[in-house]
Amino acid sequence: MTIQWFPGHMAKAKREVSEKLKFVDIVFELVDARLPFSSRNPMLDQIIQQKPRLILLNKADLADPAQTTKWIDYFTSQDNQVLALTAKNDKSVKQIVPAAKKVLSDKLDREKARGIKPRAIRAMVLGIPNVGKSTLLNHLAGKKIATTGNKPGVTKGQQWIRFGNQLELLDTPGILWPKFEDPDIGQKLALSGAIKDDLLHLDDLALAELEFLRRFYPDQLKERYGLSEDDLFQELPDLLIEIARKRGFKDDYDRASEMLINELRSGKLGRYTLDRFEELAK
């Protein structure tokens, strides 16, 4: 799945991020815990350069916990500070400020030694579309201050948001890179909802999903759709039709495809991680 998609507002956002980096202490890189490799923007290193960074693996409640542990260990071994969280969970979100202070400990110690009065940490939130930036902001504030939606492109501009006296956040639109050279990455991002569905062939995407689930999470697939072990050995198009029939869709291939993708994204198929540590972290 080769996808080229770089709307004008994303090019503008990239320029604005580069210009405003000088105003922040740290970058919060928000990543989908189900795609801890594929949902990291390869342009980000170039954009933020040496600015301190905290990697936030969001939607950890939807991800395979065993895989999340492996990815945390991996990122930590690469000298990154990383935190797995669920943006809607108070206990989870409250870990962000202490983690940020740990990343900035040398800077904060220098300022303290110079007698500089402590101030709120200024951070910039960066990530690809649909990783949960607006949900995180709303939960930190305890009210709706940013628009949310289970689709990319919801956040259109940049805004400073203050949270108590410890943190000021600059929200930014999700920024994708111009072209996905690796078709597998494009496919995974499409499954997660990071790419607008009208750019995709949903039936092809549903078949890719079935292939993935059959390989890594067969029990979850069988339980959700009442499938037998023998059902899983069918050709993928036949398996999709079988699921359609069990859901009362008869042979409605398109309806079954859309249902399958939506149920994966919403967590109804159980916890899963599309980026398998054993295959990608080499």
GROMACS .gro file of N, CA and C in nm, residues 23-103:
model
  243
   23PHE      N    1   1.076   2.814   2.186
   23PHE     CA    2   0.995   2.858   2.300
   23PHE      C    3   0.964   2.745   2.399
   24VAL      N    4   1.004   2.622   2.369
   24VAL     CA    5   0.970   2.510   2.457
   24VAL      C    6   1.094   2.446   2.517
   25ASP      N    7   1.073   2.380   2.631
   25ASP     CA    8   1.183   2.311   2.700
   25ASP      C    9   1.198   2.167   2.651
   26ILE      N   10   1.086   2.108   2.611
   26ILE     CA   11   1.085   1.964   2.582
   26ILE      C   12   0.976   1.935   2.478
   27VAL      N   13   0.997   1.831   2.403
   27VAL     CA   14   0.898   1.782   2.308
   27VAL      C   15   0.837   1.654   2.362
   28PHE      N   16   0.704   1.649   2.366
   28PHE     CA   17   0.634   1.526   2.397
   28PHE      C   18   0.600   1.459   2.264
   29GLU      N   19   0.666   1.350   2.233
   29GLU     CA   20   0.637   1.276   2.110
   29GLU      C   21   0.531   1.171   2.141
   30LEU      N   22   0.411   1.196   2.095
   30LEU     CA   23   0.299   1.106   2.122
   30LEU      C   24   0.293   0.999   2.013
   31VAL      N   25   0.297   0.874   2.057
   31VAL     CA   26   0.304   0.759   1.966
   31VAL      C   27   0.190   0.663   2.001
   32ASP      N   28   0.138   0.594   1.903
   32ASP     CA   29   0.036   0.493   1.927
   32ASP      C   30   0.104   0.366   1.978
   33ALA      N   31   0.067   0.323   2.099
   33ALA     CA   32   0.132   0.206   2.159
   33ALA      C   33   0.112   0.080   2.076
   34ARG      N   34   0.011   0.078   1.990
   34ARG     CA   35  -0.011  -0.037   1.903
   34ARG      C   36   0.082  -0.036   1.783
   35LEU      N   37   0.144   0.082   1.758
   35LEU     CA   38   0.237   0.098   1.646
   35LEU      C   39   0.357   0.180   1.694
   36PRO      N   40   0.431   0.132   1.792
   36PRO     CA   41   0.537   0.214   1.851
   36PRO      C   42   0.652   0.244   1.757
   37PHE      N   43   0.663   0.168   1.650
   37PHE     CA   44   0.765   0.195   1.547
   37PHE      C   45   0.704   0.273   1.430
   38SER      N   46   0.594   0.224   1.377
   38SER     CA   47   0.536   0.281   1.255
   38SER      C   48   0.472   0.417   1.277
   39SER      N   49   0.429   0.449   1.400
   39SER     CA   50   0.365   0.578   1.423
   39SER      C   51   0.463   0.686   1.468
   40ARG      N   52   0.591   0.658   1.460
   40ARG     CA   53   0.693   0.760   1.484
   40ARG      C   54   0.728   0.826   1.351
   41ASN      N   55   0.714   0.955   1.346
   41ASN     CA   56   0.741   1.029   1.223
   41ASN      C   57   0.892   1.037   1.199
   42PRO      N   58   0.942   0.982   1.088
   42PRO     CA   59   1.086   0.985   1.064
   42PRO      C   60   1.140   1.126   1.039
   43MET      N   61   1.050   1.222   1.014
   43MET     CA   62   1.093   1.361   0.996
   43MET      C   63   1.122   1.428   1.129
   44LEU      N   64   1.079   1.366   1.239
   44LEU     CA   65   1.082   1.434   1.368
   44LEU      C   66   1.224   1.465   1.416
   45ASP      N   67   1.316   1.372   1.395
   45ASP     CA   68   1.454   1.396   1.437
   45ASP      C   69   1.509   1.521   1.369
   46GLN      N   70   1.479   1.537   1.242
   46GLN     CA   71   1.525   1.652   1.168
   46GLN      C   72   1.457   1.780   1.218
   47ILE      N   73   1.330   1.769   1.253
   47ILE     CA   74   1.254   1.887   1.296
   47ILE      C   75   1.300   1.936   1.433
   48ILE      N   76   1.310   1.843   1.531
   48ILE     CA   77   1.337   1.888   1.668
   48ILE      C   78   1.486   1.889   1.702
   49GLN      N   79   1.567   1.822   1.623
   49GLN     CA   80   1.712   1.819   1.641
   49GLN      C   81   1.749   1.774   1.783
   50GLN      N   82   1.816   1.858   1.860
   50GLN     CA   83   1.867   1.816   1.991
   50GLN      C   84   1.774   1.852   2.106
   51LYS      N   85   1.654   1.895   2.075
   51LYS     CA   86   1.560   1.933   2.182
   51LYS      C   87   1.526   1.810   2.268
   52PRO      N   88   1.527   1.822   2.401
   52PRO     CA   89   1.491   1.708   2.486
   52PRO      C   90   1.354   1.652   2.449
   53ARG      N   91   1.340   1.521   2.464
   53ARG     CA   92   1.220   1.454   2.417
   53ARG      C   93   1.173   1.351   2.519
   54LEU      N   94   1.040   1.341   2.533
   54LEU     CA   95   0.976   1.236   2.612
   54LEU      C   96   0.882   1.161   2.519
   55ILE      N   97   0.903   1.031   2.503
   55ILE     CA   98   0.817   0.950   2.418
   55ILE      C   99   0.700   0.899   2.500
   56LEU      N  100   0.579   0.930   2.455
   56LEU     CA  101   0.457   0.886   2.523
   56LEU      C  102   0.386   0.782   2.437
   57LEU      N  103   0.381   0.659   2.487
   57LEU     CA  104   0.311   0.552   2.416
   57LEU      C  105   0.165   0.554   2.458
   58ASN      N  106   0.083   0.625   2.381
   58ASN     CA  107  -0.057   0.640   2.417
   58ASN      C  108  -0.140   0.520   2.370
   59LYS      N  109  -0.260   0.510   2.423
   59LYS     CA  110  -0.352   0.400   2.393
   59LYS      C  111  -0.294   0.265   2.439
   60ALA      N  112  -0.217   0.271   2.548
   60ALA     CA  113  -0.155   0.149   2.599
   60ALA      C  114  -0.260   0.048   2.644
   61ASP      N  115  -0.379   0.095   2.677
   61ASP     CA  116  -0.486   0.004   2.718
   61ASP      C  117  -0.537  -0.081   2.603
   62LEU      N  118  -0.508  -0.039   2.479
   62LEU     CA  119  -0.550  -0.116   2.361
   62LEU      C  120  -0.439  -0.205   2.308
   63ALA      N  121  -0.317  -0.184   2.355
   63ALA     CA  122  -0.201  -0.256   2.302
   63ALA      C  123  -0.173  -0.384   2.380
   64ASP      N  124  -0.102  -0.475   2.316
   64ASP     CA  125  -0.058  -0.600   2.377
   64ASP      C  126   0.046  -0.565   2.484
   65PRO      N  127   0.017  -0.591   2.613
   65PRO     CA  128   0.109  -0.546   2.719
   65PRO      C  129   0.248  -0.608   2.710
   66ALA      N  130   0.258  -0.732   2.664
   66ALA     CA  131   0.390  -0.795   2.651
   66ALA      C  132   0.474  -0.723   2.547
   67GLN      N  133   0.410  -0.684   2.436
   67GLN     CA  134   0.482  -0.611   2.333
   67GLN      C  135   0.519  -0.470   2.381
   68THR      N  136   0.430  -0.406   2.456
   68THR     CA  137   0.459  -0.272   2.506
   68THR      C  138   0.581  -0.272   2.597
   69THR      N  139   0.591  -0.373   2.682
   69THR     CA  140   0.709  -0.384   2.769
   69THR      C  141   0.837  -0.395   2.689
   70LYS      N  142   0.835  -0.474   2.584
   70LYS     CA  143   0.955  -0.489   2.499
   70LYS      C  144   0.992  -0.357   2.431
   71TRP      N  145   0.892  -0.283   2.384
   71TRP     CA  146   0.920  -0.157   2.318
   71TRP      C  147   0.971  -0.052   2.416
   72ILE      N  148   0.919  -0.052   2.537
   72ILE     CA  149   0.970   0.042   2.639
   72ILE      C  150   1.117   0.013   2.667
   73ASP      N  151   1.150  -0.113   2.684
   73ASP     CA  152   1.289  -0.151   2.710
   73ASP      C  153   1.378  -0.111   2.593
   74TYR      N  154   1.326  -0.127   2.472
   74TYR     CA  155   1.404  -0.091   2.353
   74TYR      C  156   1.431   0.059   2.347
   75PHE      N  157   1.328   0.141   2.362
   75PHE     CA  158   1.345   0.286   2.356
   75PHE      C  159   1.436   0.335   2.468
   76THR      N  160   1.421   0.274   2.586
   76THR     CA  161   1.506   0.312   2.698
   76THR      C  162   1.652   0.281   2.669
   77SER      N  163   1.676   0.169   2.603
   77SER     CA  164   1.813   0.131   2.567
   77SER      C  165   1.874   0.227   2.465
   78GLN      N  166   1.788   0.301   2.393
   78GLN     CA  167   1.834   0.401   2.297
   78GLN      C  168   1.846   0.540   2.361
   79ASP      N  169   1.853   0.543   2.493
   79ASP     CA  170   1.869   0.667   2.570
   79ASP      C  171   1.749   0.760   2.558
   80ASN      N  172   1.631   0.703   2.547
   80ASN     CA  173   1.509   0.781   2.548
   80ASN      C  174   1.435   0.760   2.679
   81GLN      N  175   1.369   0.865   2.726
   81GLN     CA  176   1.275   0.850   2.837
   81GLN      C  177   1.140   0.819   2.776
   82VAL      N  178   1.076   0.712   2.821
   82VAL     CA  179   0.950   0.669   2.758
   82VAL      C  180   0.848   0.635   2.866
   83LEU      N  181   0.722   0.664   2.834
   83LEU     CA  182   0.614   0.640   2.929
   83LEU      C  183   0.494   0.585   2.854
   84ALA      N  184   0.444   0.470   2.897
   84ALA     CA  185   0.321   0.414   2.840
   84ALA      C  186   0.203   0.470   2.919
   85LEU      N  187   0.100   0.515   2.847
   85LEU     CA  188  -0.012   0.576   2.916
   85LEU      C  189  -0.142   0.556   2.838
   86THR      N  190  -0.249   0.589   2.907
   86THR     CA  191  -0.382   0.595   2.846
   86THR      C  192  -0.434   0.734   2.873
   87ALA      N  193  -0.454   0.812   2.766
   87ALA     CA  194  -0.483   0.954   2.781
   87ALA      C  195  -0.609   0.982   2.862
   88LYS      N  196  -0.700   0.884   2.872
   88LYS     CA  197  -0.824   0.905   2.946
   88LYS      C  198  -0.813   0.865   3.093
   89ASN      N  199  -0.695   0.820   3.134
   89ASN     CA  200  -0.678   0.767   3.269
   89ASN      C  201  -0.600   0.865   3.357
   90ASP      N  202  -0.660   0.910   3.468
   90ASP     CA  203  -0.597   1.009   3.554
   90ASP      C  204  -0.460   0.965   3.605
   91LYS      N  205  -0.454   0.844   3.659
   91LYS     CA  206  -0.330   0.794   3.716
   91LYS      C  207  -0.220   0.791   3.611
   92SER      N  208  -0.257   0.752   3.492
   92SER     CA  209  -0.161   0.743   3.383
   92SER      C  210  -0.108   0.881   3.344
   93VAL      N  211  -0.199   0.976   3.326
   93VAL     CA  212  -0.162   1.110   3.280
   93VAL      C  213  -0.077   1.184   3.384
   94LYS      N  214  -0.102   1.157   3.513
   94LYS     CA  215  -0.028   1.227   3.618
   94LYS      C  216   0.121   1.191   3.621
   95GLN      N  217   0.158   1.089   3.548
   95GLN     CA  218   0.300   1.051   3.542
   95GLN      C  219   0.380   1.138   3.445
   96ILE      N  220   0.312   1.218   3.363
   96ILE     CA  221   0.380   1.291   3.256
   96ILE      C  222   0.475   1.397   3.312
   97VAL      N  223   0.427   1.480   3.405
   97VAL     CA  224   0.513   1.587   3.457
   97VAL      C  225   0.637   1.532   3.527
   98PRO      N  226   0.625   1.432   3.617
   98PRO     CA  227   0.747   1.376   3.677
   98PRO      C  228   0.844   1.319   3.572
   99ALA      N  229   0.790   1.255   3.469
   99ALA     CA  230   0.877   1.201   3.364
   99ALA      C  231   0.947   1.313   3.288
  100ALA      N  232   0.876   1.422   3.263
  100ALA     CA  233   0.936   1.537   3.193
  100ALA      C  234   1.046   1.599   3.279
  101LYS      N  235   1.021   1.609   3.409
  101LYS     CA  236   1.122   1.666   3.499
  101LYS      C  237   1.248   1.579   3.502
  102LYS      N  238   1.229   1.448   3.488
  102LYS     CA  239   1.345   1.358   3.484
  102LYS      C  240   1.428   1.384   3.359
  103VAL      N  241   1.362   1.403   3.245
  103VAL     CA  242   1.435   1.433   3.121
  103VAL      C  243   1.510   1.565   3.134
   0.00000   0.00000   0.00000
